[in-house]
Amino acid sequence: MNAILLMLLGLGAMFLGYVIYSKFIAEKIFKLDPNFRTPAHEFEDGVDFVPTNKYVLWGHHFTSVAGAAPIIGPAIAVIWGWVPAFLWVVFGTIFFAGVHDAGAIWASNRNKARSIGALTGDVVGKRSQSLFMIVIFLVLLMVNAVFATAISGLLINFPSSVVPVWGAIFVALIIGQVIFRKWMNLGTVSILGVVALYALIYAGPSFPITLPETVFGVSDNAQWILVLFAYAAIASLLPVWMLLQPRDYINGLQLFIGLFLVYGAVLISGPELVAPAFNTNVPEGTPSLVPLLFVTIACGAISGFHGLVASGTTSKQLDKETDLRFVGYFGAIGEGSLSLATIIAVTAGFATLADWQAVYHSFGQGGVTAFVQGGANILQNGLGLDVDLAQTLLTVMAVLFAGTTMDTGLRLQRYIFQEWGNIYNIKWMEKAAPATLLAVGTCLLLAFGAGGADGSGGLLIWPLFGTTNQLLAGLTLLVITTMLVKLGRPMYVTLIPLLFLLVMTIYALLIQLMGFYHKSDWFLFSLDLVVLIAAIWIALESAGVLTRLVRENKATKAS
Amino acid sequence: MKIRAIIDWIKNANAYATEVYNAPYRSAIARAKRDEDDLFMMLVFSELMGVPNPASYYTLELQPLLLERFHQWHLRMGMEHSPLDGFRCC
């Protein structure tokens, strides 16, 4: 099949989802009211609560949720063929992610813009709230370990990207100063910044940098991981205007340019999909499609991380309640389109089936490296870019995404440690530097504990990360469903995704648990067990709360 | 006439870009600024709390100017009225 057809089908279906299904959700289920006084107006303080233009808010929401995860997940999952990955991304976006993201904003908006974590405590129960904290902590822990591994792999596979990747950080630092000191207006700075970044990318292939194979017995992979965590720790301690803010802005621009380039190149060159539609000849050791597909692709189909962004910051800036349909649902579609671009890149970006099979020689392979290779081939055929240059371009895009997520993740983890220090009265833990060290320490433990001393095994926990992320989404869906039941509205639009997620995550956890047991990998076995207990707990809580509410509803109707 | 329209368009685009740049970090930066302002306010009102202030000759003048901010501060800290004796702002 031709990639153009796949692209049009996918984008068309998601667009229809926005036009039809999200309208149904907004009008019949959430019953959005343009006259509702949103928290942004009610508590307007110029700090947290600021009514914001819906397009600006969408840009903010979308760039916060889009990271490397919607690239890595689908790039691993096409090992089962492109049809399952394509269907899950498209239908997941339409019926799961869009409803989940918009619903999280809605739930928060109707509850004084409280975060989903706090809402779990109010709407569902205190026990669930503690559970929520644990799940968030695990997600952050895994995301940092996984992304560090993914980035180090990229930097080793594509040495031409080392200069632009680290150069981009200097560009961001300069932009931060220029804007902060008001030396230039932002339009000029944006153009100069993008030009500088692309000049670095252009220069990258001429100055490839590789680390020595071992330093003090530490492999190059592990060296990069250590460097990355050192960077992330420093970045998470700097004031946000210095590095994070300009870098996020540049990343946002990169994201749109990258999507535009990849889709444009597909349209021009019209490559054929070389990967099989359903891969009947999967490499040995590949787990079964059901349930692993649904946890391998988390971001891009449905991701609990979005709920945190939606309820944490987005809901506090909502100008009108009706805006949340665009911000939440269309934000999910933006993410889905990034995953779709990935699927096309990793299935149509290889010349022959044999080339594709060489990359996907075992489960967990492919990933973001395949995205860079395949995407670069498409860019070369479509736009005539030199392949080295195209690879550098896509690597920089992926690394910057993953890097942003890493230091944001580390910052959030530090907050959790500081909060624990506060709760349990451990004075030193309340300080920023020791809390950051603790956060880095736990992440390193996971990155190296999972895959041995060379740190190459971090991607082993990818499915486990997906599972935990789905659990988080499950908790958010539980909150939304509970609210809908309390309002006496139909609950099926969120209950069915919730049940589906719970069944798939528990099933996937059991399968992985067996796998770790057979491999005697006790480290991951215990981690899996913790997540499994959390999952079963959530399932029981959901059942308990929902049956009680439905019974109460019936009783009030009868009386 | 055409040039003016283009300039207007650029200005508009610049305003949007500035908004996009600032919106994600507005709260973090505003909070950091507020913390610094609180510190400064504490210096200005330090003598009221019994902390000697060598610069009180100068800061005395600032007290009325900071009254409004002081009021917001004690509300933010969850105190309905001013916590300082003999110092009423509401």
mmCIF file with all atom_site columns, C-alpha atoms in Angstrom, chain A residues 49-125:
data_model
loop_
_atom_site.group_PDB
_atom_site.id
_atom_site.type_symbol
_atom_site.label_atom_id
_atom_site.label_alt_id
_atom_site.label_comp_id
_atom_site.label_asym_id
_atom_site.label_entity_id
_atom_site.label_seq_id
_atom_site.pdbx_PDB_ins_code
_atom_site.Cartn_x
_atom_site.Cartn_y
_atom_site.Cartn_z
_atom_site.occupancy
_atom_site.B_iso_or_equiv
_atom_site.pdbx_formal_charge
_atom_site.auth_seq_id
_atom_site.auth_comp_id
_atom_site.auth_asym_id
_atom_site.auth_atom_id
_atom_site.pdbx_PDB_model_num
ATOM 1  C CA . PHE A 1 49  ? -4.914  31.548 36.702 1.00 0.00 ? 49  PHE A CA 1
ATOM 2  C CA . VAL A 1 50  ? -4.764  33.521 33.476 1.00 0.00 ? 50  VAL A CA 1
ATOM 3  C CA . PRO A 1 51  ? -7.419  33.327 30.733 1.00 0.00 ? 51  PRO A CA 1
ATOM 4  C CA . THR A 1 52  ? -5.509  32.500 27.569 1.00 0.00 ? 52  THR A CA 1
ATOM 5  C CA . ASN A 1 53  ? -6.346  32.566 23.876 1.00 0.00 ? 53  ASN A CA 1
ATOM 6  C CA . LYS A 1 54  ? -7.428  29.077 22.817 1.00 0.00 ? 54  LYS A CA 1
ATOM 7  C CA . TYR A 1 55  ? -4.887  28.723 19.996 1.00 0.00 ? 55  TYR A CA 1
ATOM 8  C CA . VAL A 1 56  ? -2.043  29.775 22.288 1.00 0.00 ? 56  VAL A CA 1
ATOM 9  C CA . LEU A 1 57  ? -3.321  27.372 24.934 1.00 0.00 ? 57  LEU A CA 1
ATOM 10 C CA . TRP A 1 58  ? -3.558  24.576 22.381 1.00 0.00 ? 58  TRP A CA 1
ATOM 11 C CA . GLY A 1 59  ? 0.049   25.215 21.329 1.00 0.00 ? 59  GLY A CA 1
ATOM 12 C CA . HIS A 1 60  ? 1.134   25.104 24.956 1.00 0.00 ? 60  HIS A CA 1
ATOM 13 C CA . HIS A 1 61  ? -0.850  21.972 25.721 1.00 0.00 ? 61  HIS A CA 1
ATOM 14 C CA . PHE A 1 62  ? 0.245   20.143 22.578 1.00 0.00 ? 62  PHE A CA 1
ATOM 15 C CA . THR A 1 63  ? 3.944   20.914 22.924 1.00 0.00 ? 63  THR A CA 1
ATOM 16 C CA . SER A 1 64  ? 3.844   19.896 26.606 1.00 0.00 ? 64  SER A CA 1
ATOM 17 C CA . VAL A 1 65  ? 2.332   16.509 25.885 1.00 0.00 ? 65  VAL A CA 1
ATOM 18 C CA . ALA A 1 66  ? 4.176   15.707 22.642 1.00 0.00 ? 66  ALA A CA 1
ATOM 19 C CA . GLY A 1 67  ? 7.581   14.277 23.400 1.00 0.00 ? 67  GLY A CA 1
ATOM 20 C CA . ALA A 1 68  ? 9.660   11.348 22.340 1.00 0.00 ? 68  ALA A CA 1
ATOM 21 C CA . ALA A 1 69  ? 7.155   8.794  23.653 1.00 0.00 ? 69  ALA A CA 1
ATOM 22 C CA . PRO A 1 70  ? 4.712   9.023  20.714 1.00 0.00 ? 70  PRO A CA 1
ATOM 23 C CA . ILE A 1 71  ? 7.724   8.328  18.491 1.00 0.00 ? 71  ILE A CA 1
ATOM 24 C CA . ILE A 1 72  ? 9.298   5.448  20.433 1.00 0.00 ? 72  ILE A CA 1
ATOM 25 C CA . GLY A 1 73  ? 6.080   3.515  21.094 1.00 0.00 ? 73  GLY A CA 1
ATOM 26 C CA . PRO A 1 74  ? 4.818   3.113  17.516 1.00 0.00 ? 74  PRO A CA 1
ATOM 27 C CA . ALA A 1 75  ? 8.367   2.626  16.249 1.00 0.00 ? 75  ALA A CA 1
ATOM 28 C CA . ILE A 1 76  ? 8.638   -0.469 18.453 1.00 0.00 ? 76  ILE A CA 1
ATOM 29 C CA . ALA A 1 77  ? 5.076   -1.677 17.914 1.00 0.00 ? 77  ALA A CA 1
ATOM 30 C CA . VAL A 1 78  ? 5.214   -1.972 14.111 1.00 0.00 ? 78  VAL A CA 1
ATOM 31 C CA . ILE A 1 79  ? 7.005   -5.263 14.708 1.00 0.00 ? 79  ILE A CA 1
ATOM 32 C CA . TRP A 1 80  ? 3.514   -6.832 14.596 1.00 0.00 ? 80  TRP A CA 1
ATOM 33 C CA . GLY A 1 81  ? 2.910   -5.180 11.203 1.00 0.00 ? 81  GLY A CA 1
ATOM 34 C CA . TRP A 1 82  ? 1.637   -1.733 10.368 1.00 0.00 ? 82  TRP A CA 1
ATOM 35 C CA . VAL A 1 83  ? -2.099  -2.466 10.493 1.00 0.00 ? 83  VAL A CA 1
ATOM 36 C CA . PRO A 1 84  ? -2.393  -3.104 14.256 1.00 0.00 ? 84  PRO A CA 1
ATOM 37 C CA . ALA A 1 85  ? -0.251  -0.090 15.141 1.00 0.00 ? 85  ALA A CA 1
ATOM 38 C CA . PHE A 1 86  ? -2.135  2.123  12.675 1.00 0.00 ? 86  PHE A CA 1
ATOM 39 C CA . LEU A 1 87  ? -5.560  1.049  13.927 1.00 0.00 ? 87  LEU A CA 1
ATOM 40 C CA . TRP A 1 88  ? -4.672  1.461  17.594 1.00 0.00 ? 88  TRP A CA 1
ATOM 41 C CA . VAL A 1 89  ? -3.164  4.904  17.019 1.00 0.00 ? 89  VAL A CA 1
ATOM 42 C CA . VAL A 1 90  ? -6.113  6.161  14.959 1.00 0.00 ? 90  VAL A CA 1
ATOM 43 C CA . PHE A 1 91  ? -8.950  4.663  16.977 1.00 0.00 ? 91  PHE A CA 1
ATOM 44 C CA . GLY A 1 92  ? -7.107  5.172  20.244 1.00 0.00 ? 92  GLY A CA 1
ATOM 45 C CA . THR A 1 93  ? -6.761  8.855  19.451 1.00 0.00 ? 93  THR A CA 1
ATOM 46 C CA . ILE A 1 94  ? -10.402 9.239  18.438 1.00 0.00 ? 94  ILE A CA 1
ATOM 47 C CA . PHE A 1 95  ? -12.155 7.238  21.143 1.00 0.00 ? 95  PHE A CA 1
ATOM 48 C CA . PHE A 1 96  ? -9.630  7.142  23.981 1.00 0.00 ? 96  PHE A CA 1
ATOM 49 C CA . ALA A 1 97  ? -7.065  9.934  24.008 1.00 0.00 ? 97  ALA A CA 1
ATOM 50 C CA . GLY A 1 98  ? -9.321  12.745 22.802 1.00 0.00 ? 98  GLY A CA 1
ATOM 51 C CA . VAL A 1 99  ? -12.015 11.941 25.346 1.00 0.00 ? 99  VAL A CA 1
ATOM 52 C CA . HIS A 1 100 ? -9.455  11.400 28.096 1.00 0.00 ? 100 HIS A CA 1
ATOM 53 C CA . ASP A 1 101 ? -7.581  14.666 27.494 1.00 0.00 ? 101 ASP A CA 1
ATOM 54 C CA . ALA A 1 102 ? -10.668 16.814 27.016 1.00 0.00 ? 102 ALA A CA 1
ATOM 55 C CA . GLY A 1 103 ? -12.308 15.037 29.949 1.00 0.00 ? 103 GLY A CA 1
ATOM 56 C CA . ALA A 1 104 ? -9.368  15.720 32.243 1.00 0.00 ? 104 ALA A CA 1
ATOM 57 C CA . ILE A 1 105 ? -9.566  19.437 31.443 1.00 0.00 ? 105 ILE A CA 1
ATOM 58 C CA . TRP A 1 106 ? -13.331 19.357 31.927 1.00 0.00 ? 106 TRP A CA 1
ATOM 59 C CA . ALA A 1 107 ? -13.153 17.544 35.270 1.00 0.00 ? 107 ALA A CA 1
ATOM 60 C CA . SER A 1 108 ? -10.532 19.947 36.533 1.00 0.00 ? 108 SER A CA 1
ATOM 61 C CA . ASN A 1 109 ? -12.338 22.983 35.132 1.00 0.00 ? 109 ASN A CA 1
ATOM 62 C CA . ARG A 1 110 ? -15.527 22.038 36.970 1.00 0.00 ? 110 ARG A CA 1
ATOM 63 C CA . ASN A 1 111 ? -13.587 21.581 40.229 1.00 0.00 ? 111 ASN A CA 1
ATOM 64 C CA . LYS A 1 112 ? -11.736 24.863 40.659 1.00 0.00 ? 112 LYS A CA 1
ATOM 65 C CA . ALA A 1 113 ? -8.928  23.706 38.361 1.00 0.00 ? 113 ALA A CA 1
ATOM 66 C CA . ARG A 1 114 ? -7.648  21.169 40.897 1.00 0.00 ? 114 ARG A CA 1
ATOM 67 C CA . SER A 1 115 ? -5.214  18.574 39.620 1.00 0.00 ? 115 SER A CA 1
ATOM 68 C CA . ILE A 1 116 ? -6.383  15.060 38.814 1.00 0.00 ? 116 ILE A CA 1
ATOM 69 C CA . GLY A 1 117 ? -4.416  13.796 41.797 1.00 0.00 ? 117 GLY A CA 1
ATOM 70 C CA . ALA A 1 118 ? -6.313  16.050 44.186 1.00 0.00 ? 118 ALA A CA 1
ATOM 71 C CA . LEU A 1 119 ? -9.579  15.250 42.410 1.00 0.00 ? 119 LEU A CA 1
ATOM 72 C CA . THR A 1 120 ? -9.019  11.533 42.887 1.00 0.00 ? 120 THR A CA 1
ATOM 73 C CA . GLY A 1 121 ? -8.978  12.202 46.608 1.00 0.00 ? 121 GLY A CA 1
ATOM 74 C CA . ASP A 1 122 ? -12.221 14.194 46.493 1.00 0.00 ? 122 ASP A CA 1
ATOM 75 C CA . VAL A 1 123 ? -14.229 12.314 43.908 1.00 0.00 ? 123 VAL A CA 1
ATOM 76 C CA . VAL A 1 124 ? -13.093 8.731  44.371 1.00 0.00 ? 124 VAL A CA 1
ATOM 77 C CA . GLY A 1 125 ? -11.426 8.407  47.760 1.00 0.00 ? 125 GLY A CA 1
#
